[in-house]
PDB file of C-alpha atoms in Angstrom:
ATOM      1  CA  MET A   1      86.896  85.183 103.471  1.00  0.00           C
ATOM      2  CA  THR A   2      87.351  87.841 100.810  1.00  0.00           C
ATOM      3  CA  THR A   3      90.349  90.247 101.073  1.00  0.00           C
ATOM      4  CA  LEU A   4      89.627  93.756  99.583  1.00  0.00           C
ATOM      5  CA  LEU A   5      92.479  96.161  98.959  1.00  0.00           C
ATOM      6  CA  LYS A   6      91.352  99.833  98.805  1.00  0.00           C
ATOM      7  CA  ILE A   7      93.995 102.054  97.042  1.00  0.00           C
ATOM      8  CA  ASN A   8      93.471 105.811  97.325  1.00  0.00           C
ATOM      9  CA  SER A   9      95.633 108.018  95.039  1.00  0.00           C
ATOM     10  CA  SER A  10      94.056 111.426  95.650  1.00  0.00           C
ATOM     11  CA  LEU A  11      96.425 114.319  96.766  1.00  0.00           C
ATOM     12  CA  PHE A  12      93.847 115.024  99.430  1.00  0.00           C
ATOM     13  CA  ALA A  13      93.987 111.451 101.022  1.00  0.00           C
ATOM     14  CA  GLY A  14      90.563 110.532 102.272  1.00  0.00           C
ATOM     15  CA  ASN A  15      88.888 114.001 101.478  1.00  0.00           C
ATOM     16  CA  GLY A  16      89.312 113.616  97.726  1.00  0.00           C
ATOM     17  CA  GLN A  17      86.268 112.870  95.587  1.00  0.00           C
ATOM     18  CA  SER A  18      87.747 109.535  94.299  1.00  0.00           C
ATOM     19  CA  SER A  19      88.497 108.500  97.829  1.00  0.00           C
ATOM     20  CA  GLN A  20      85.053 109.252  98.885  1.00  0.00           C
ATOM     21  CA  LEU A  21      83.802 107.101  95.967  1.00  0.00           C
ATOM     22  CA  THR A  22      86.034 104.233  97.109  1.00  0.00           C
ATOM     23  CA  ASP A  23      84.525 104.549 100.578  1.00  0.00           C
ATOM     24  CA  LYS A  24      80.945 104.290  99.169  1.00  0.00           C
ATOM     25  CA  PHE A  25      82.102 101.207  97.126  1.00  0.00           C
ATOM     26  CA  VAL A  26      83.622  99.496 100.248  1.00  0.00           C
ATOM     27  CA  ALA A  27      80.544 100.216 102.319  1.00  0.00           C
ATOM     28  CA  ALA A  28      78.273  98.719  99.670  1.00  0.00           C
ATOM     29  CA  TRP A  29      80.581  95.715  99.161  1.00  0.00           C
ATOM     30  CA  THR A  30      80.967  94.919 102.866  1.00  0.00           C
ATOM     31  CA  LYS A  31      77.140  95.312 103.297  1.00  0.00           C
ATOM     32  CA  ALA A  32      76.702  92.487 100.948  1.00  0.00           C
ATOM     33  CA  ASN A  33      79.905  90.579 102.044  1.00  0.00           C
ATOM     34  CA  PRO A  34      80.289  91.162 105.741  1.00  0.00           C
ATOM     35  CA  GLN A  35      83.151  88.626 106.049  1.00  0.00           C
ATOM     36  CA  THR A  36      85.392  90.792 103.832  1.00  0.00           C
ATOM     37  CA  GLU A  37      88.663  91.882 105.227  1.00  0.00           C
ATOM     38  CA  VAL A  38      89.557  95.441 104.116  1.00  0.00           C
ATOM     39  CA  ARG A  39      93.005  96.671 103.795  1.00  0.00           C
ATOM     40  CA  VAL A  40      93.881 100.238 102.799  1.00  0.00           C
ATOM     41  CA  ARG A  41      96.766 101.738 100.884  1.00  0.00           C
ATOM     42  CA  ASP A  42      96.713 105.508 100.971  1.00  0.00           C
ATOM     43  CA  LEU A  43      99.350 106.976  98.678  1.00  0.00           C
ATOM     44  CA  ALA A  44      99.077 110.497 100.008  1.00  0.00           C
ATOM     45  CA  ALA A  45      99.313 109.349 103.585  1.00  0.00           C
ATOM     46  CA  GLU A  46     102.184 106.993 102.811  1.00  0.00           C
ATOM     47  CA  PRO A  47     103.743 108.078  99.498  1.00  0.00           C
ATOM     48  CA  VAL A  48     105.672 105.508  97.490  1.00  0.00           C
ATOM     49  CA  PRO A  49     109.106 106.877  96.417  1.00  0.00           C
ATOM     50  CA  HIS A  50     109.386 107.626  92.762  1.00  0.00           C
ATOM     51  CA  LEU A  51     111.491 105.338  90.767  1.00  0.00           C
ATOM     52  CA  ASP A  52     115.074 106.355  90.307  1.00  0.00           C
ATOM     53  CA  GLY A  53     118.200 104.693  89.036  1.00  0.00           C
ATOM     54  CA  GLU A  54     119.251 103.437  92.383  1.00  0.00           C
ATOM     55  CA  ARG A  55     115.897 101.830  92.961  1.00  0.00           C
ATOM     56  CA  PHE A  56     115.659 100.254  89.536  1.00  0.00           C
ATOM     57  CA  GLY A  57     119.121  98.991  89.953  1.00  0.00           C
ATOM     58  CA  ALA A  58     118.272  97.273  93.121  1.00  0.00           C
ATOM     59  CA  PHE A  59     115.415  95.529  91.289  1.00  0.00           C
ATOM     60  CA  LEU A  60     117.834  94.265  88.645  1.00  0.00           C
ATOM     61  CA  THR A  61     120.583  93.230  91.058  1.00  0.00           C
ATOM     62  CA  LYS A  62     120.692  89.397  91.817  1.00  0.00           C
ATOM     63  CA  PRO A  63     119.556  88.643  95.488  1.00  0.00           C
ATOM     64  CA  GLU A  64     123.035  87.298  96.343  1.00  0.00           C
ATOM     65  CA  ASP A  65     124.726  90.531  95.088  1.00  0.00           C
ATOM     66  CA  ARG A  66     122.537  93.127  96.868  1.00  0.00           C
ATOM     67  CA  ASN A  67     123.860  95.316  99.592  1.00  0.00           C
ATOM     68  CA  ALA A  68     121.770  96.281 102.574  1.00  0.00           C
ATOM     69  CA  GLU A  69     120.349  99.402 100.905  1.00  0.00           C
ATOM     70  CA  GLN A  70     119.412  97.480  97.843  1.00  0.00           C
ATOM     71  CA  GLN A  71     117.686  94.778  99.909  1.00  0.00           C
ATOM     72  CA  ALA A  72     115.693  97.360 101.773  1.00  0.00           C
ATOM     73  CA  ILE A  73     114.466  98.777  98.544  1.00  0.00           C
ATOM     74  CA  VAL A  74     113.502  95.370  97.240  1.00  0.00           C
ATOM     75  CA  ASP A  75     111.797  94.467 100.529  1.00  0.00           C
ATOM     76  CA  PHE A  76     109.684  97.616 100.255  1.00  0.00           C
ATOM     77  CA  SER A  77     108.608  96.636  96.846  1.00  0.00           C
ATOM     78  CA  ASP A  78     107.916  93.063  97.867  1.00  0.00           C
ATOM     79  CA  ALA A  79     105.677  94.278 100.572  1.00  0.00           C
ATOM     80  CA  LEU A  80     103.555  96.290  98.182  1.00  0.00           C
ATOM     81  CA  ILE A  81     103.349  93.203  95.785  1.00  0.00           C
ATOM     82  CA  ASN A  82     102.522  90.792  98.554  1.00  0.00           C
ATOM     83  CA  GLU A  83      99.676  93.103  99.759  1.00  0.00           C
ATOM     84  CA  LEU A  84      98.312  93.227  96.192  1.00  0.00           C
ATOM     85  CA  ARG A  85      98.871  89.452  95.652  1.00  0.00           C
ATOM     86  CA  SER A  86      96.895  88.538  98.877  1.00  0.00           C
ATOM     87  CA  ALA A  87      93.812  90.712  97.740  1.00  0.00           C
ATOM     88  CA  ASP A  88      90.894  89.118  95.814  1.00  0.00           C
ATOM     89  CA  VAL A  89      89.348  92.470  95.027  1.00  0.00           C
ATOM     90  CA  ILE A  90      91.020  95.852  94.415  1.00  0.00           C
ATOM     91  CA  VAL A  91      89.270  99.129  94.639  1.00  0.00           C
ATOM     92  CA  LEU A  92      91.277 101.934  93.060  1.00  0.00           C
ATOM     93  CA  GLY A  93      90.390 105.681  93.534  1.00  0.00           C
ATOM     94  CA  LEU A  94      91.599 107.506  90.434  1.00  0.00           C
ATOM     95  CA  PRO A  95      91.556 111.302  90.205  1.00  0.00           C
ATOM     96  CA  MET A  96      92.616 112.988  86.941  1.00  0.00           C
ATOM     97  CA  TYR A  97      95.461 115.464  87.272  1.00  0.00           C
ATOM     98  CA  ASN A  98      96.451 117.365  84.165  1.00  0.00           C
ATOM     99  CA  PHE A  99      95.043 114.521  81.859  1.00  0.00           C
ATOM    100  CA  GLY A 100      96.935 111.771  83.657  1.00  0.00           C
ATOM    101  CA  ILE A 101      97.177 109.705  86.694  1.00  0.00           C
ATOM    102  CA  PRO A 102      98.585 111.044  89.963  1.00  0.00           C
ATOM    103  CA  SER A 103     102.299 110.735  90.096  1.00  0.00           C
ATOM    104  CA  THR A 104     102.042 108.854  93.332  1.00  0.00           C
ATOM    105  CA  LEU A 105      99.961 106.242  91.557  1.00  0.00           C
ATOM    106  CA  LYS A 106     102.639 106.003  88.781  1.00  0.00           C
ATOM    107  CA  ALA A 107     105.199 105.569  91.606  1.00  0.00           C
ATOM    108  CA  TYR A 108     103.184 102.721  93.058  1.00  0.00           C
ATOM    109  CA  PHE A 109     102.845 101.109  89.594  1.00  0.00           C
ATOM    110  CA  ASP A 110     106.662 101.388  89.064  1.00  0.00           C
ATOM    111  CA  HIS A 111     107.123  99.384  92.299  1.00  0.00           C
ATOM    112  CA  ILE A 112     104.768  96.667  91.675  1.00  0.00           C
ATOM    113  CA  ALA A 113     105.748  95.942  87.947  1.00  0.00           C
ATOM    114  CA  ARG A 114     108.686  93.597  88.431  1.00  0.00           C
ATOM    115  CA  ALA A 115     109.970  91.155  85.813  1.00  0.00           C
ATOM    116  CA  GLY A 116     109.887  87.712  87.182  1.00  0.00           C
ATOM    117  CA  VAL A 117     107.699  88.774  90.059  1.00  0.00           C
ATOM    118  CA  THR A 118     104.485  90.149  88.783  1.00  0.00           C
ATOM    119  CA  PHE A 119     105.106  89.405  85.056  1.00  0.00           C
ATOM    120  CA  ARG A 120     107.488  87.518  83.002  1.00  0.00           C
ATOM    121  CA  TYR A 121     108.487  87.430  79.292  1.00  0.00           C
ATOM    122  CA  THR A 122     108.086  84.340  77.151  1.00  0.00           C
ATOM    123  CA  GLU A 123     108.837  83.576  73.449  1.00  0.00           C
ATOM    124  CA  ASN A 124     105.099  84.493  72.947  1.00  0.00           C
ATOM    125  CA  GLY A 125     105.244  87.788  74.714  1.00  0.00           C
ATOM    126  CA  SER A 126     104.555  88.820  78.313  1.00  0.00           C
ATOM    127  CA  VAL A 127     102.498  86.951  80.855  1.00  0.00           C
ATOM    128  CA  GLY A 128     100.949  88.565  83.801  1.00  0.00           C
ATOM    129  CA  LEU A 129     101.341  86.696  87.243  1.00  0.00           C
ATOM    130  CA  LEU A 130      98.740  88.543  89.293  1.00  0.00           C
ATOM    131  CA  THR A 131      95.576  86.703  88.045  1.00  0.00           C
ATOM    132  CA  GLY A 132      92.313  85.890  89.404  1.00  0.00           C
ATOM    133  CA  LYS A 133      91.395  89.426  90.744  1.00  0.00           C
ATOM    134  CA  LYS A 134      88.511  91.699  90.317  1.00  0.00           C
ATOM    135  CA  VAL A 135      89.453  95.331  90.013  1.00  0.00           C
ATOM    136  CA  TYR A 136      86.967  98.312  90.365  1.00  0.00           C
ATOM    137  CA  VAL A 137      88.388 101.654  89.278  1.00  0.00           C
ATOM    138  CA  LEU A 138      86.492 104.840  90.587  1.00  0.00           C
ATOM    139  CA  ALA A 139      87.542 107.830  88.417  1.00  0.00           C
ATOM    140  CA  ALA A 140      86.806 111.350  89.394  1.00  0.00           C
ATOM    141  CA  ARG A 141      87.360 114.225  86.916  1.00  0.00           C
ATOM    142  CA  GLY A 142      86.703 117.878  86.860  1.00  0.00           C
ATOM    143  CA  GLY A 143      85.781 117.849  83.087  1.00  0.00           C
ATOM    144  CA  MET A 144      84.176 115.445  80.665  1.00  0.00           C
ATOM    145  CA  TYR A 145      86.636 113.028  79.146  1.00  0.00           C
ATOM    146  CA  ALA A 146      85.304 109.360  79.175  1.00  0.00           C
ATOM    147  CA  GLY A 147      85.201 108.039  75.557  1.00  0.00           C
ATOM    148  CA  THR A 148      87.179 111.040  74.187  1.00  0.00           C
ATOM    149  CA  ALA A 149      90.829 111.262  73.033  1.00  0.00           C
ATOM    150  CA  ARG A 150      91.715 113.120  76.190  1.00  0.00           C
ATOM    151  CA  ASP A 151      90.963 110.214  78.328  1.00  0.00           C
ATOM    152  CA  SER A 152      94.425 108.816  78.606  1.00  0.00           C
ATOM    153  CA  GLN A 153      93.769 107.198  81.980  1.00  0.00           C
ATOM    154  CA  THR A 154      91.324 104.468  81.104  1.00  0.00           C
ATOM    155  CA  SER A 155      93.466 102.745  78.445  1.00  0.00           C
ATOM    156  CA  TYR A 156      96.577 103.214  80.319  1.00  0.00           C
ATOM    157  CA  VAL A 157      95.295 101.811  83.667  1.00  0.00           C
ATOM    158  CA  ARG A 158      93.493  98.959  81.960  1.00  0.00           C
ATOM    159  CA  ASP A 159      96.548  98.088  79.938  1.00  0.00           C
ATOM    160  CA  PHE A 160      98.833  98.167  82.973  1.00  0.00           C
ATOM    161  CA  LEU A 161      96.722  96.047  85.056  1.00  0.00           C
ATOM    162  CA  GLY A 162      96.154  93.577  82.265  1.00  0.00           C
ATOM    163  CA  PHE A 163     100.007  93.363  81.835  1.00  0.00           C
ATOM    164  CA  LEU A 164     100.186  92.147  85.430  1.00  0.00           C
ATOM    165  CA  GLY A 165      97.398  89.638  84.921  1.00  0.00           C
ATOM    166  CA  MET A 166      94.482  91.706  86.221  1.00  0.00           C
ATOM    167  CA  THR A 167      92.090  91.632  83.253  1.00  0.00           C
ATOM    168  CA  ASP A 168      88.647  91.766  85.089  1.00  0.00           C
ATOM    169  CA  VAL A 169      88.415  95.514  85.422  1.00  0.00           C
ATOM    170  CA  GLU A 170      85.432  97.753  85.698  1.00  0.00           C
ATOM    171  CA  PHE A 171      85.399 101.637  85.649  1.00  0.00           C
ATOM    172  CA  VAL A 172      82.942 103.991  87.299  1.00  0.00           C
ATOM    173  CA  TYR A 173      83.203 107.584  86.248  1.00  0.00           C
ATOM    174  CA  ALA A 174      82.241 110.747  88.138  1.00  0.00           C
ATOM    175  CA  GLU A 175      82.866 113.639  85.680  1.00  0.00           C
ATOM    176  CA  GLY A 176      82.165 117.219  85.428  1.00  0.00           C
ATOM    177  CA  LEU A 177      82.991 117.871  89.049  1.00  0.00           C
ATOM    178  CA  ALA A 178      84.506 121.330  88.377  1.00  0.00           C
ATOM    179  CA  MET A 179      81.700 122.416  86.041  1.00  0.00           C
ATOM    180  CA  GLY A 180      79.260 123.797  88.592  1.00  0.00           C
ATOM    181  CA  GLU A 181      77.508 122.515  91.698  1.00  0.00           C
ATOM    182  CA  ALA A 182      74.527 120.971  89.856  1.00  0.00           C
ATOM    183  CA  PRO A 183      76.579 119.020  87.415  1.00  0.00           C
ATOM    184  CA  LYS A 184      78.899 117.904  90.268  1.00  0.00           C
ATOM    185  CA  GLN A 185      75.973 116.582  92.350  1.00  0.00           C
ATOM    186  CA  ASN A 186      74.400 114.866  89.322  1.00  0.00           C
ATOM    187  CA  ALA A 187      77.688 113.110  88.472  1.00  0.00           C
ATOM    188  CA  LEU A 188      78.197 111.910  92.081  1.00  0.00           C
ATOM    189  CA  ALA A 189      74.715 110.642  92.208  1.00  0.00           C
ATOM    190  CA  ASN A 190      75.150 108.699  89.000  1.00  0.00           C
ATOM    191  CA  ALA A 191      78.447 107.387  90.243  1.00  0.00           C
ATOM    192  CA  GLY A 192      76.793 106.312  93.487  1.00  0.00           C
ATOM    193  CA  ALA A 193      73.947 104.577  91.690  1.00  0.00           C
ATOM    194  CA  ALA A 194      76.544 102.692  89.556  1.00  0.00           C
ATOM    195  CA  ILE A 195      78.384 101.526  92.731  1.00  0.00           C
ATOM    196  CA  GLN A 196      75.097 100.143  94.096  1.00  0.00           C
ATOM    197  CA  GLN A 197      74.363  98.366  90.844  1.00  0.00           C
ATOM    198  CA  LEU A 198      77.814  96.762  91.029  1.00  0.00           C
ATOM    199  CA  ALA A 199      77.066  95.588  94.525  1.00  0.00           C
ATOM    200  CA  GLU A 200      73.549  94.323  93.655  1.00  0.00           C
ATOM    201  CA  PRO A 201      74.572  90.917  92.375  1.00  0.00           C
ATOM    202  CA  LEU A 202      76.643  90.454  95.586  1.00  0.00           C
ATOM    203  CA  ARG A 203      73.649  91.286  97.691  1.00  0.00           C
ATOM    204  CA  SER A 204      71.440  88.911  95.692  1.00  0.00           C
ATOM    205  CA  ALA A 205      73.938  86.140  96.064  1.00  0.00           C
ATOM    206  CA  ALA A 206      74.395  86.657  99.875  1.00  0.00           C
TER     207      ALA A 206
END
């Protein structure tokens, strides 16, 4: 059985455009793979606390030296990591806010990037430990940024995931969503078609 983890990072939870794209993707995927177990992590409904000195200090403290508060912080991070580790497929809804990723997603990233747990350093550099996963990123933007210098999201998200060992990453873009109703509907239709194309090999293999 395949385990799919859907991560929504829109401030509007399930009502955000990126979240609606993840819904479409999961619907297409499960139609082709009905045995898939779908798990959902909604960062608006259940925000991950932003990293601060106390939390980072808990990550650095040796297990035998942690107090109860530090252990609770690590346990929370471990739960996020175990959820990610158990997934075969990750579907990430990615809105663009002020040219960057949502702060809630950055907080999530900060809790799953743990030295010795999800990556390690060697004499030849870093090695990601979350390997063998397929990631689909569904990006929703008000303007047109893909392939331009203003698209800071794509390289950052791809580099971050790759740092943790997730190198098989595909992006689907829905852009121009704030540029009028016609461009919005056209962008959503194109993104929907791309989602169906990604699901097509799965349907053919089923």
